[in-house]
mmCIF file of C-alpha atoms in Angstrom:
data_model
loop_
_atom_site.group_PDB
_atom_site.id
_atom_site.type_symbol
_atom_site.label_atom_id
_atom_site.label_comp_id
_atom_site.label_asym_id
_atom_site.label_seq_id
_atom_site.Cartn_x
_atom_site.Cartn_y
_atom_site.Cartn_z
ATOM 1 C CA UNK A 1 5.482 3.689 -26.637
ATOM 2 C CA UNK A 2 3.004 2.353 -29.108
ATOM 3 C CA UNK A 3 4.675 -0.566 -29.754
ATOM 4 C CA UNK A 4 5.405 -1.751 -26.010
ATOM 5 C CA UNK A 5 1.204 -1.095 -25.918
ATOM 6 C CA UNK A 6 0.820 -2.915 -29.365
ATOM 7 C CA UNK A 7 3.447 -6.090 -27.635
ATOM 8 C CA UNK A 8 1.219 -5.945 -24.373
ATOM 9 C CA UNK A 9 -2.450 -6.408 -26.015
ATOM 10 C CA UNK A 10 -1.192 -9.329 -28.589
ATOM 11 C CA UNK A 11 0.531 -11.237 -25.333
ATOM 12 C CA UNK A 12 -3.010 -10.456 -23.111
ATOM 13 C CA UNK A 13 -5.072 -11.828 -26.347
ATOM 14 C CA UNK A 14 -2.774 -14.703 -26.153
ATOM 15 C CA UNK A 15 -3.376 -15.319 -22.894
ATOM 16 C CA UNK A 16 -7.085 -14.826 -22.914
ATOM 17 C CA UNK A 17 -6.632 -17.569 -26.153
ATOM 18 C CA UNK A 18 -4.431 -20.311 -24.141
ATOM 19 C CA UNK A 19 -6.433 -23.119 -22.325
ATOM 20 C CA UNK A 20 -5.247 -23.643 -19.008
ATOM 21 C CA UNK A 21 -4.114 -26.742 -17.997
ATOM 22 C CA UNK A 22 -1.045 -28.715 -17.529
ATOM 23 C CA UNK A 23 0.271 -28.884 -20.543
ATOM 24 C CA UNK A 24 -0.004 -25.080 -21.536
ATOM 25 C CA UNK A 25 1.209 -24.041 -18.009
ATOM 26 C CA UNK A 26 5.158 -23.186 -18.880
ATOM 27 C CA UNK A 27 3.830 -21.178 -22.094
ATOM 28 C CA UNK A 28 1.343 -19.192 -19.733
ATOM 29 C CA UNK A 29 4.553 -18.743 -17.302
ATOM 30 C CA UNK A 30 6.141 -17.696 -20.313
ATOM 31 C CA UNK A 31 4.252 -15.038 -21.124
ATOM 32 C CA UNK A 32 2.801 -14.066 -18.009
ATOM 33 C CA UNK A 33 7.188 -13.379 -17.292
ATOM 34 C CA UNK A 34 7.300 -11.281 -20.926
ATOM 35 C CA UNK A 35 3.997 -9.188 -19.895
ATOM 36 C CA UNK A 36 5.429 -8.265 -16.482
ATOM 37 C CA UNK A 37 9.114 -7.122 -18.078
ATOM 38 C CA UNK A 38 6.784 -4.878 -20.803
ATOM 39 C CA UNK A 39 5.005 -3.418 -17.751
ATOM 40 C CA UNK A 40 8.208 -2.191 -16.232
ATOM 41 C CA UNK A 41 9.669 -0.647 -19.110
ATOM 42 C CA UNK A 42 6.492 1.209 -19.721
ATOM 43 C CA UNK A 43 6.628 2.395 -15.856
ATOM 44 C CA UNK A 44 10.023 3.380 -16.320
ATOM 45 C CA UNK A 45 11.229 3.998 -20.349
ATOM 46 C CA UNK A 46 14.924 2.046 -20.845
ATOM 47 C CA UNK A 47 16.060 5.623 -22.125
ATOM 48 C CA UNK A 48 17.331 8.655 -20.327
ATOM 49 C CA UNK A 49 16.119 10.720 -23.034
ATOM 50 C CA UNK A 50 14.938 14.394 -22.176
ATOM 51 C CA UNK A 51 11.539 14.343 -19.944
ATOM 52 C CA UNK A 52 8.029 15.334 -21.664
ATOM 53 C CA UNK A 53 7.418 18.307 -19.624
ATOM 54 C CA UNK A 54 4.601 17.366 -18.393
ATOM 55 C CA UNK A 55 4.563 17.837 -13.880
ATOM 56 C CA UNK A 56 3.716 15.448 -12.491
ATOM 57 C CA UNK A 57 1.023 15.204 -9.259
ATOM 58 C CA UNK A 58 3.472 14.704 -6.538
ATOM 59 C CA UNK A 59 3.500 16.638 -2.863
ATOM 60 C CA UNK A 60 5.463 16.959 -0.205
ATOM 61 C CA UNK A 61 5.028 14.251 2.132
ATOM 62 C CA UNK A 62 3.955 15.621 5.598
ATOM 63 C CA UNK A 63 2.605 14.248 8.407
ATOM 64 C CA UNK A 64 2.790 10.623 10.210
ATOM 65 C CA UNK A 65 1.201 8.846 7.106
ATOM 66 C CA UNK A 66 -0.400 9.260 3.651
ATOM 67 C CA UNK A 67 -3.896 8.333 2.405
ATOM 68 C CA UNK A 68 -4.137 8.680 -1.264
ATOM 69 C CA UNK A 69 -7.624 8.624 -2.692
ATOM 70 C CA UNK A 70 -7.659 6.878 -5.694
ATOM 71 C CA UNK A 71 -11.696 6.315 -7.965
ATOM 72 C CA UNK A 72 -13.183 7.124 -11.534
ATOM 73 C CA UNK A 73 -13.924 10.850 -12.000
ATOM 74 C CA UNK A 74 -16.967 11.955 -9.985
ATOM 75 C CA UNK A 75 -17.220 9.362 -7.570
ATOM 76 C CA UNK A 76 -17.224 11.968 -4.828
ATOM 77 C CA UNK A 77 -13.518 11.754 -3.668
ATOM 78 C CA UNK A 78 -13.150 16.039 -3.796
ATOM 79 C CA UNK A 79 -16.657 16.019 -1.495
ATOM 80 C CA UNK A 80 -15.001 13.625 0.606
ATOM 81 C CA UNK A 81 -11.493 15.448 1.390
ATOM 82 C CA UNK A 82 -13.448 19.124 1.771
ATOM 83 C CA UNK A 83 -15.750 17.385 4.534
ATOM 84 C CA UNK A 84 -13.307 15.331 6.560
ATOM 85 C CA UNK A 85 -10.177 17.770 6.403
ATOM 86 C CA UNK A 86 -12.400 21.013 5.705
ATOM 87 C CA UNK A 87 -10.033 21.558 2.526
ATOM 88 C CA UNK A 88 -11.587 23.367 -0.280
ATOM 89 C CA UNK A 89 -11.029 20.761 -3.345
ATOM 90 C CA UNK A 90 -13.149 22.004 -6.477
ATOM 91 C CA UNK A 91 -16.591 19.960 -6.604
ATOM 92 C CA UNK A 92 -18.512 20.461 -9.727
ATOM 93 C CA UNK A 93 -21.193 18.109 -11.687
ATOM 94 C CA UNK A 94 -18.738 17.387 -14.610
ATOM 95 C CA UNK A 95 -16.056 14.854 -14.549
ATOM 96 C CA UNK A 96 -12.458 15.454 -14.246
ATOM 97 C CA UNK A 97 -13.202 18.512 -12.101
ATOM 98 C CA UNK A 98 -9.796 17.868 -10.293
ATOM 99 C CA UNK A 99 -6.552 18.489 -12.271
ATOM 100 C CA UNK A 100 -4.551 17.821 -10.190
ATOM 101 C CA UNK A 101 -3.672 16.864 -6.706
ATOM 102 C CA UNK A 102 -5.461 18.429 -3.700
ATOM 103 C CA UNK A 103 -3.743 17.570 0.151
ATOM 104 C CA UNK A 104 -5.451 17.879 2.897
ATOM 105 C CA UNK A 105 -4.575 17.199 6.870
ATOM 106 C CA UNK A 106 -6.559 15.784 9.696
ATOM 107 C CA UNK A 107 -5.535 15.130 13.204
ATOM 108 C CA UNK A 108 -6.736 11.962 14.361
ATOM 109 C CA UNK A 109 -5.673 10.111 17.664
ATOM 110 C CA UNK A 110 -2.710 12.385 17.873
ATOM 111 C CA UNK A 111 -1.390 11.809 14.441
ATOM 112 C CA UNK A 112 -1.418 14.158 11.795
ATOM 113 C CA UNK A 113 -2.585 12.466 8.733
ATOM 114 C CA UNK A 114 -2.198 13.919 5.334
ATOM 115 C CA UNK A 115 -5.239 13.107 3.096
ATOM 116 C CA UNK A 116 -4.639 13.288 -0.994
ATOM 117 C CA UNK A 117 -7.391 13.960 -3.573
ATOM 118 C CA UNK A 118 -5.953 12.943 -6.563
ATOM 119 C CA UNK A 119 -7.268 13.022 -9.827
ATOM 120 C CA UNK A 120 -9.901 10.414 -11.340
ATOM 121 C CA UNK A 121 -8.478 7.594 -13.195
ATOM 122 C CA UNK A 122 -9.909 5.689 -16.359
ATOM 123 C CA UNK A 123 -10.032 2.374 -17.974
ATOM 124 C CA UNK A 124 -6.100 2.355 -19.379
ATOM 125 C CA UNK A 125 -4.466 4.716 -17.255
ATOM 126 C CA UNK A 126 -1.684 2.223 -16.526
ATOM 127 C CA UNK A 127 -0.951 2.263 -20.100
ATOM 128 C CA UNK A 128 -1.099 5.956 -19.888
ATOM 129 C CA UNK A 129 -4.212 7.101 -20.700
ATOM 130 C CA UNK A 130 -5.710 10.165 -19.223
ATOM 131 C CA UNK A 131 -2.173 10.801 -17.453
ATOM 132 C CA UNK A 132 -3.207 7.621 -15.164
ATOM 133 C CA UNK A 133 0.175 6.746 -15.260
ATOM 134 C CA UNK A 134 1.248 10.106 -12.859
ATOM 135 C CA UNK A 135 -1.800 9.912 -10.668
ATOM 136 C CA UNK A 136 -1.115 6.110 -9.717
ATOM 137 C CA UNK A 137 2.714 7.277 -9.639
ATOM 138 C CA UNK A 138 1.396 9.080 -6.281
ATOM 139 C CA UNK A 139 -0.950 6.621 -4.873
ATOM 140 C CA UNK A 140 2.704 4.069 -4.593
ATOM 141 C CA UNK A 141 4.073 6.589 -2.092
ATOM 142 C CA UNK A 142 0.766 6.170 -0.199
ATOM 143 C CA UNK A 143 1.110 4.142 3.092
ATOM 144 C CA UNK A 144 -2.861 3.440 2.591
ATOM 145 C CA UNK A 145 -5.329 3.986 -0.541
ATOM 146 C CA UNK A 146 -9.138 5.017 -0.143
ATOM 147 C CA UNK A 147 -10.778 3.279 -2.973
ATOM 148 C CA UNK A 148 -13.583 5.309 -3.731
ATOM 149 C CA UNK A 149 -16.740 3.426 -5.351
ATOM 150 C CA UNK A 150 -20.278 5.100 -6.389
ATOM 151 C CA UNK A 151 -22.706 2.324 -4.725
ATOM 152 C CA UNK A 152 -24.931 2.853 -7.586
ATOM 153 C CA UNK A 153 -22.329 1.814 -10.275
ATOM 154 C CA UNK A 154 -22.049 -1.623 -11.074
ATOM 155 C CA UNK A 155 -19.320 -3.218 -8.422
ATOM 156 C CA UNK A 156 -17.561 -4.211 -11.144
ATOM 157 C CA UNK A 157 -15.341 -0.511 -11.301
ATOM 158 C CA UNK A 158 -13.333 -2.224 -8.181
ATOM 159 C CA UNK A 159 -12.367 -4.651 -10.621
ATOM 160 C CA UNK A 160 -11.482 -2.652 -13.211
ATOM 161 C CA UNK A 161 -9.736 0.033 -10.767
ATOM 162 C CA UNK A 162 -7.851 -3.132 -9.054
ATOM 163 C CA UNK A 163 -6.257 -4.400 -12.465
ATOM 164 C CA UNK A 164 -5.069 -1.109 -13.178
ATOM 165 C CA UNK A 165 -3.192 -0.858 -10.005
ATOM 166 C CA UNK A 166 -2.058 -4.241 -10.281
ATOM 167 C CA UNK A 167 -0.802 -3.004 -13.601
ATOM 168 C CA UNK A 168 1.468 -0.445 -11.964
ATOM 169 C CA UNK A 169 2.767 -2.596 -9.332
ATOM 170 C CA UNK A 170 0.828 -1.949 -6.374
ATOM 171 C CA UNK A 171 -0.770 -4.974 -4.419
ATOM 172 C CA UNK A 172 -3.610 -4.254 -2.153
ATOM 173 C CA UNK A 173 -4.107 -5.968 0.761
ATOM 174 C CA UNK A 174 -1.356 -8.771 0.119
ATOM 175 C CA UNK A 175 1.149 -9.475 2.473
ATOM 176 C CA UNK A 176 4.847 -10.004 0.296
ATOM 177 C CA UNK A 177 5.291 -13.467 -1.450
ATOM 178 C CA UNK A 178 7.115 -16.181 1.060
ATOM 179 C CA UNK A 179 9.824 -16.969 -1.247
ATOM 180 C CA UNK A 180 13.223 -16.871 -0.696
ATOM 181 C CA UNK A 181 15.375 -15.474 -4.481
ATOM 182 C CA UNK A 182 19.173 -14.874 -4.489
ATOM 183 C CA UNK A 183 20.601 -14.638 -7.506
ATOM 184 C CA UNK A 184 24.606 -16.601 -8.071
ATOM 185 C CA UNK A 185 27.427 -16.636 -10.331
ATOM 186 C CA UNK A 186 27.439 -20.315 -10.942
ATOM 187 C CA UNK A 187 25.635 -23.770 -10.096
ATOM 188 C CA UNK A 188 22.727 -23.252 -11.964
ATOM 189 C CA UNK A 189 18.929 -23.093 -10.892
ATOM 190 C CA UNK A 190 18.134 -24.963 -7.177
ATOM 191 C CA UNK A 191 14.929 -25.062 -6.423
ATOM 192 C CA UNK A 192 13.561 -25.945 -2.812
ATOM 193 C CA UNK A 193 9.820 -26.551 -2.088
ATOM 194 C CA UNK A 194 8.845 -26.987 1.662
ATOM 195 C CA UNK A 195 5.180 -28.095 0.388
ATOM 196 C CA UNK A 196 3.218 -29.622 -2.245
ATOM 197 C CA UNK A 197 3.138 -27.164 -5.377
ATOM 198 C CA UNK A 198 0.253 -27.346 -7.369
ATOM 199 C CA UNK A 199 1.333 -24.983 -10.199
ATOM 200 C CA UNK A 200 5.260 -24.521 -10.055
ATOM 201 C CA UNK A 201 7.512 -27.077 -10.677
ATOM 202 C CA UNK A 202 11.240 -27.015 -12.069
ATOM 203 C CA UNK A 203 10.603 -26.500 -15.306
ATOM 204 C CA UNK A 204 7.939 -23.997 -14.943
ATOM 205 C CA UNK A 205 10.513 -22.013 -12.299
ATOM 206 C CA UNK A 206 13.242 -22.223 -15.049
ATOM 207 C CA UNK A 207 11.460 -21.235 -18.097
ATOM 208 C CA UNK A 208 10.196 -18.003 -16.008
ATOM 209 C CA UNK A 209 13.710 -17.087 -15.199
ATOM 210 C CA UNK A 210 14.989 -17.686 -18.923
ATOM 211 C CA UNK A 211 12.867 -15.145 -19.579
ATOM 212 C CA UNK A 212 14.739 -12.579 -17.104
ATOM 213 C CA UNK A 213 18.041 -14.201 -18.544
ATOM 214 C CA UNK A 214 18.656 -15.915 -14.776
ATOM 215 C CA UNK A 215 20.463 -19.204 -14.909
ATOM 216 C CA UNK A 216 21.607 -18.850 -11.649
ATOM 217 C CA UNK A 217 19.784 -18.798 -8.711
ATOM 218 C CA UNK A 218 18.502 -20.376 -5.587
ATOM 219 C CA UNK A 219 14.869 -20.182 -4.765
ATOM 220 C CA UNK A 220 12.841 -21.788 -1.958
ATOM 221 C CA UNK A 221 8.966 -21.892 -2.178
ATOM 222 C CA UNK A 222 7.729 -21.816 1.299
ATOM 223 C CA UNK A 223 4.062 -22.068 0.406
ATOM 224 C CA UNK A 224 1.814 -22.894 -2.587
ATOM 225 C CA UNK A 225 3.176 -20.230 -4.952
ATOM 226 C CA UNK A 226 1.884 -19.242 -7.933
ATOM 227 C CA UNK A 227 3.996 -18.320 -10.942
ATOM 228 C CA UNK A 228 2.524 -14.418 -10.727
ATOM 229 C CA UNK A 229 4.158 -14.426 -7.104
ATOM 230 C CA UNK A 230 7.620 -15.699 -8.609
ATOM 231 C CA UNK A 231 7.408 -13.022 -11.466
ATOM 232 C CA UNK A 232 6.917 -10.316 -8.692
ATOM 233 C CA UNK A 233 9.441 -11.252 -6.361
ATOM 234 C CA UNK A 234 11.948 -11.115 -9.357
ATOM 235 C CA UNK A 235 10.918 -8.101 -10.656
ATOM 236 C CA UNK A 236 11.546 -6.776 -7.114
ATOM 237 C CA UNK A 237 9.267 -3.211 -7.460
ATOM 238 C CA UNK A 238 5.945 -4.606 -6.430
ATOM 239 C CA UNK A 239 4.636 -2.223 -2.955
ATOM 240 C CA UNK A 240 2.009 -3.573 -0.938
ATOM 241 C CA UNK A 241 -0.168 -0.961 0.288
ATOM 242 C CA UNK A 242 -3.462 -1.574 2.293
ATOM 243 C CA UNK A 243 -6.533 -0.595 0.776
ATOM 244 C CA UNK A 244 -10.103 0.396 2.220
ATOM 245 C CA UNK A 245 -13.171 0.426 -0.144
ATOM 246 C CA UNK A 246 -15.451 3.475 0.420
ATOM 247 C CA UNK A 247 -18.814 2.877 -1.193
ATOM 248 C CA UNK A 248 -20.064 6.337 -0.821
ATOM 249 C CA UNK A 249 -23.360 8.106 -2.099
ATOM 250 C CA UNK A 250 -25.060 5.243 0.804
ATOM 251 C CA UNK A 251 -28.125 8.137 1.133
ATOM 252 C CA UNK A 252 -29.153 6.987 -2.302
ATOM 253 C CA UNK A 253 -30.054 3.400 -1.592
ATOM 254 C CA UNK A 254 -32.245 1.086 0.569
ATOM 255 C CA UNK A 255 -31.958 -0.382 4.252
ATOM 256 C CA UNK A 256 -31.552 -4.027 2.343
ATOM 257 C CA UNK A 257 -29.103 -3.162 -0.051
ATOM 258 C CA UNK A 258 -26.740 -1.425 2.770
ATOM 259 C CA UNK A 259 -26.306 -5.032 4.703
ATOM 260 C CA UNK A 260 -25.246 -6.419 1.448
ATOM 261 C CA UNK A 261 -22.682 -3.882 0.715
ATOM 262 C CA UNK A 262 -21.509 -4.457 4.964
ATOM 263 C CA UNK A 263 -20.541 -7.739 4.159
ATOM 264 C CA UNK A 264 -18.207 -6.946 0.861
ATOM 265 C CA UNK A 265 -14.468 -7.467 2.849
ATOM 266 C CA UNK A 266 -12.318 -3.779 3.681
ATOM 267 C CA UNK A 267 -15.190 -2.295 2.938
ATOM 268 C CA UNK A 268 -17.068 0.904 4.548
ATOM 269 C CA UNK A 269 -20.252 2.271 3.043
ATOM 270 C CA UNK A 270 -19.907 6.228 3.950
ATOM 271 C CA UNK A 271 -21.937 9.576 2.300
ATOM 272 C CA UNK A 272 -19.633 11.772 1.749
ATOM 273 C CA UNK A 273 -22.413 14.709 1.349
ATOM 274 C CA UNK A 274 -23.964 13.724 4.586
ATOM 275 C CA UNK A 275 -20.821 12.979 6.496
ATOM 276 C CA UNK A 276 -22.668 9.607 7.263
ATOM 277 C CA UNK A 277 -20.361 7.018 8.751
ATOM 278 C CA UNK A 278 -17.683 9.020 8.808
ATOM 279 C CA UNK A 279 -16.266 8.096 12.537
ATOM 280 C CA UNK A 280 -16.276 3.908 11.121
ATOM 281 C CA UNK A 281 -13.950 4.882 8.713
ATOM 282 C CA UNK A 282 -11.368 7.136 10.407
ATOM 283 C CA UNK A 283 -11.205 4.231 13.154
ATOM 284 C CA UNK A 284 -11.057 1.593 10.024
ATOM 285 C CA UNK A 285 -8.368 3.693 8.545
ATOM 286 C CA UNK A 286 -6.782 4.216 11.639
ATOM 287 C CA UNK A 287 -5.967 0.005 11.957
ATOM 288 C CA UNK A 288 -5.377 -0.335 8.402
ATOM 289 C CA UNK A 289 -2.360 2.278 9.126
ATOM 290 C CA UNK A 290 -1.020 0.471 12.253
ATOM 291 C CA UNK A 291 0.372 3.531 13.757
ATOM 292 C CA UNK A 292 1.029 3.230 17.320
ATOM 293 C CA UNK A 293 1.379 6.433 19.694
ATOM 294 C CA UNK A 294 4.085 7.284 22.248
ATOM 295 C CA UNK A 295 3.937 9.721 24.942
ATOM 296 C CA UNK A 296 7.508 11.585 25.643
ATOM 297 C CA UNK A 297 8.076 12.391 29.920
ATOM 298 C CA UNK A 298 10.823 14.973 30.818
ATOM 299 C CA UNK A 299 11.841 14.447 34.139
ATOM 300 C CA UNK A 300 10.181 15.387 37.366
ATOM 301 C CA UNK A 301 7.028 16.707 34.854
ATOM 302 C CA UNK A 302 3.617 15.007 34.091
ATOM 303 C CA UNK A 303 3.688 12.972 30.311
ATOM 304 C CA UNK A 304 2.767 15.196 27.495
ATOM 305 C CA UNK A 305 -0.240 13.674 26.381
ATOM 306 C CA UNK A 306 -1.452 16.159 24.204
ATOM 307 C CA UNK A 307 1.374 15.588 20.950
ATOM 308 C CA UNK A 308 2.584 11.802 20.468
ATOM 309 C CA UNK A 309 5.313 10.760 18.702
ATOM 310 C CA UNK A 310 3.714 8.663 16.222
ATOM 311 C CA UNK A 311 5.480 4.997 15.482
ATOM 312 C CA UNK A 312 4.913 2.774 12.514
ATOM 313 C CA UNK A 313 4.099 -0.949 13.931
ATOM 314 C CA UNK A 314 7.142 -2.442 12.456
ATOM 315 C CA UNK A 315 9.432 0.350 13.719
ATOM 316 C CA UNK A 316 8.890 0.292 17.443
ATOM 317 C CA UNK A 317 12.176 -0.097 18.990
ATOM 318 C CA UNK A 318 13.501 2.474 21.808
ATOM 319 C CA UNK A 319 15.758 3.351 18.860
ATOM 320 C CA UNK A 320 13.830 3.692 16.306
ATOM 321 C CA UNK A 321 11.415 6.409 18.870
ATOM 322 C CA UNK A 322 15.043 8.350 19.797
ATOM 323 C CA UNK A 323 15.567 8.710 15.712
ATOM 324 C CA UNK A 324 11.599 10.211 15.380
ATOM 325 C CA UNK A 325 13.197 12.835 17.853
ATOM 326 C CA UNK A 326 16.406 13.376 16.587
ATOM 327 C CA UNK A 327 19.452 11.500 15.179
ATOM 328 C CA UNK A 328 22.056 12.636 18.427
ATOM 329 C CA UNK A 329 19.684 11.211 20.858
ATOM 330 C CA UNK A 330 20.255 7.489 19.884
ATOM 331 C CA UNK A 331 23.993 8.153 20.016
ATOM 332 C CA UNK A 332 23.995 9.837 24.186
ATOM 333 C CA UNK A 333 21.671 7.354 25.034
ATOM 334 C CA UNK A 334 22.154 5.581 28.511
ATOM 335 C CA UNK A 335 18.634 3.469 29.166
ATOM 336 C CA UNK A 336 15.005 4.518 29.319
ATOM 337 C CA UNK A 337 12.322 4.432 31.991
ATOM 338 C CA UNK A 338 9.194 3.276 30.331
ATOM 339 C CA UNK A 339 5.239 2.982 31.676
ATOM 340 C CA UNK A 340 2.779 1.095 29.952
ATOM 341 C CA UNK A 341 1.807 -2.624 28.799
ATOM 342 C CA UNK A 342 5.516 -3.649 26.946
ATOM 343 C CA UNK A 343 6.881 -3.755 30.654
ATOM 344 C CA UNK A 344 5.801 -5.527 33.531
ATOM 345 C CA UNK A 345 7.325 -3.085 36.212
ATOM 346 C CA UNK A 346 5.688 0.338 36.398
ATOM 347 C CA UNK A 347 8.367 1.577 35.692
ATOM 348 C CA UNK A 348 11.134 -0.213 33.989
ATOM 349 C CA UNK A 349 14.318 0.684 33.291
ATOM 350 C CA UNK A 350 15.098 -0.869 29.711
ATOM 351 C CA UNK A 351 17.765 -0.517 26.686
ATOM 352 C CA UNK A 352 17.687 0.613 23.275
ATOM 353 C CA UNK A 353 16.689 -2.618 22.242
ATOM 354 C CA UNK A 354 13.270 -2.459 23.452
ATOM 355 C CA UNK A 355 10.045 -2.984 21.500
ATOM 356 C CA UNK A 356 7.204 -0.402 22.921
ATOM 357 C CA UNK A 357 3.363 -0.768 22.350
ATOM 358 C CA UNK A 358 0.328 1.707 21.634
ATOM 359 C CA UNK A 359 0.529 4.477 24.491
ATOM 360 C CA UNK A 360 3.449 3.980 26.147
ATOM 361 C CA UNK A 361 5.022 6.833 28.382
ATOM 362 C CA UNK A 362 8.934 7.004 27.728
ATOM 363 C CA UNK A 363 11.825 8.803 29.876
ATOM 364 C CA UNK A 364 15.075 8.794 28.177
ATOM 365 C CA UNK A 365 18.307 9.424 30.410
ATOM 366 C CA UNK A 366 21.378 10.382 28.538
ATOM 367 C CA UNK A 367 24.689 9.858 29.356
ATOM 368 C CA UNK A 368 26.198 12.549 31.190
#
C-alpha cells in the first residue's frame, strides 16, 4: 500500500512542479489519467487476498433517504444528530469521541429520513489514515452529505474536507459530465466536439486514453470539458451526491460576521447546542433531497394523508409509485385515477406511463 501512496505523492509533486500552459498540457493529462487509476486501486486493492478484519461503519439503509454527516472530529456533528433525531450519540470534549457510526431517524414532511453520525475524518483519510477510507466508504451510499464546519476554524477545512472526498470519488454538488464514451473493437479514437474546447483537443483526448490502454473509442464533448471530466467519465465510479455546508457553533460569533457566512453558496449557519436555525436546514435539506410525496386513495374512502409514499424526483412514473408498493401491483394494473397538479381534470384517468408531482392523490384500479 506504501508504494501506491509513495507513486501518488511523487505524481502530485510533479504536478504541483509542471507550469501550466499549452505546451505542458498532454503531460498534465498524462498524469492527472495515472493519479486517478492509483486512486482506484487504492479504493479497491487489484487482489482478492483475505480481508484485514477490520468492520467496517456500514448500516442498514432504512428509510426514504440517507444523510451522512461527514466533518473533522469535534465539530459538533454527535450534538447535532442527539438534538434533531433525539438519538443519544456520545458527546464528550475530546476528539474522536465517536467510533463508529451512530443512525438516527427523523420524520419530516412525511418521509422518514435516516440521519448518520459518522466518525470524524482527518487530513489523509482517503489515503487511509485514521480509517478515513471506511467512514467516506459510507458517506458514497449517502443520497445527501451534511458538511459540518466549526465557524471559528479557518474556512479553509471545507477545502481540505472537499479534496478528500474528491479523492474517493464523490462529487458534490456537480451534475455528471456531458460527454458521450463508448468504447469499440476497431476504428480507432473519433472525437466529436459540438463547441469550442479550450483545453481538450485530439491529442490531449488520446494521450489520456493511452493511459487506460483505450485505442478505441468514440467520444463527443458536448460542452467545454476539462480533461478531469474525461478521466471521470472513464473511470466510470465517480457518485454525485449533493452537499449542504453546516457552519455550526453560530452562538459564538457576531451579528456582522453571520451575513458573511449567509452569503457562502449551500450553506446554512445552524447551533447545534442551541437548536438555532434548525427549521432552515431541514427545509434546505429537504430540496437538496428532491423527494416528492404521494398520497395513496382506496376506493369510496378519504386519501390517507397521514403516511406518503415517498418518490425520488427522477423516479416519478405511475410505475415506478406501484413498485414503492409492491412488485404484483405494476403487473394487475388497469389505469389510475389521479388528483393533483400533473393532470388537468380533477380527476383523470391516466396509464402507467404517467409522471406525478409533489402531493398528488392516486387511485389504482386493477384488472379484474
Amino acid at each position: 500500500m506504501s508504494t501506491i501512496l509513495e507513486k501518488i505523492a511523487a505524481i502530485e509533486s510533479e504536478m504541483a512542479r509542471t507550469q501550466k500552459n499549452k505546451a505542458t498540457s498532454a503531460h498534465l493529462g498524462l498524469l492527472k489519467a495515472k493519479l486517478a487509476k492509483l486512486r482506484r486501486e487504492l479504493i479497491s486493492p487489484k487482489g482478492g487476498g483475505g480481508g484485514t478484519g477490520e468492520a467496517g461503519f456500514e448500516v442498514a439503509k432504512t428509510g426514504d433517504a440517507r444523510v451522512g454527516f461527514v466533518g473533522f472530529p469535534s465539530v459538533g456533528k454527535s450534538t447535532l444528530l442527539s438534538n434533531l433525531a433525539g438519538v443519544y450519540s456520545e458527546v464528550a470534549a475530546y476528539e474522536f469521541t465517536t467510533l463508529t457510526t451512530v443512525p438516527g431517524c427523523i420524520l419530516y414532511k412525511g418521509a422518514k429520513i435516516q440521519l448518520l453520525d459518522l466518525p470524524g475524518i482527518i487530513e489523509g483519510a482517503k489515503d487511509g489514515k485514521g480509517r478515513g477510507r471506511q467512514v467516506i466508504a459510507v458517506a458514497r451510499t449517502c443520497n445527501l452529505i451534511f458538511m459540518v464546519l466549526d465557524c471559528l476554524k479557518p474556512l479553509g477545512h471545507k477545502k481540505l474536507l472537499e479534496h478528500e472526498l474528491e479523492g474517493f470519488g464523490i462529487r458534490l454538488n456537480k451534475k455528471p459530465p456531458n460527454i458521450y464514451y463508448k468504447r469499440k473493437d476497431k476504428g480507432g479514437i473519433n472525437l466529436n466536439c459540438m463547441v469550442p474546447q479550450s483545453e481538450l483537443d485530439t491529442d490531449l483526448v488520446k494521450t489520456i486514453l493511452s493511459e487506460y490502454k483505450i485505442h478505441n473509442a468514440d467520444i463527443t464533448l458536448r460542452y467545454d470539458a476539462t480533461s478531469d471530466d474525461l478521466i471521470d467519465v472513464i473511470e466510470g465510479n465517480r457518485i454525485y451526491i449533493p452537499c449542504i455546508y453546516l457552519l455550526n457553533k453560530i452562538d459564538q460569533i457576531s451579528i456582522e460576521e453571520l451575513d458573511v457566512i449567509y452569503k457562502i453558496p449551500h450553506c446554512v449557519p445552524i447551533s447545534a447546542h442551541h437548536h438555532w436555525n434548525f427549521d432552515d436546514l431541514l427545509e434546505m435539506m429537504w430540496e437538496y433531497l428532491r423527494l416528492i410525496r404521494i398520497y395513496t386513495k382506496p376506493k369510496g374512502q378519504l386519501p390517507d394523508y397521514s403516511s406518503p409514499v415517498v418518490l425520488h424526483n427522477e423516479r416519478t412514473s405511475i410505475e415506478d409509485f406501484c413498485n414503492k408498493l409492491h412488485r404484483s401491483i405494476a403487473k394487475e394494473f388497469k389505469y389510475a385515477l389521479v388528483w393533483g397538479s400533473s393532470v388537468k381534470h380533477q380527476p383523470q384517468k391516466v396509464g402507467i406511463e404517467h409522471v406525478l408531482n409533489d402531493e398528488d392523490v392516486v387511485q389504482i384500479v386493477k384488472k379484474v
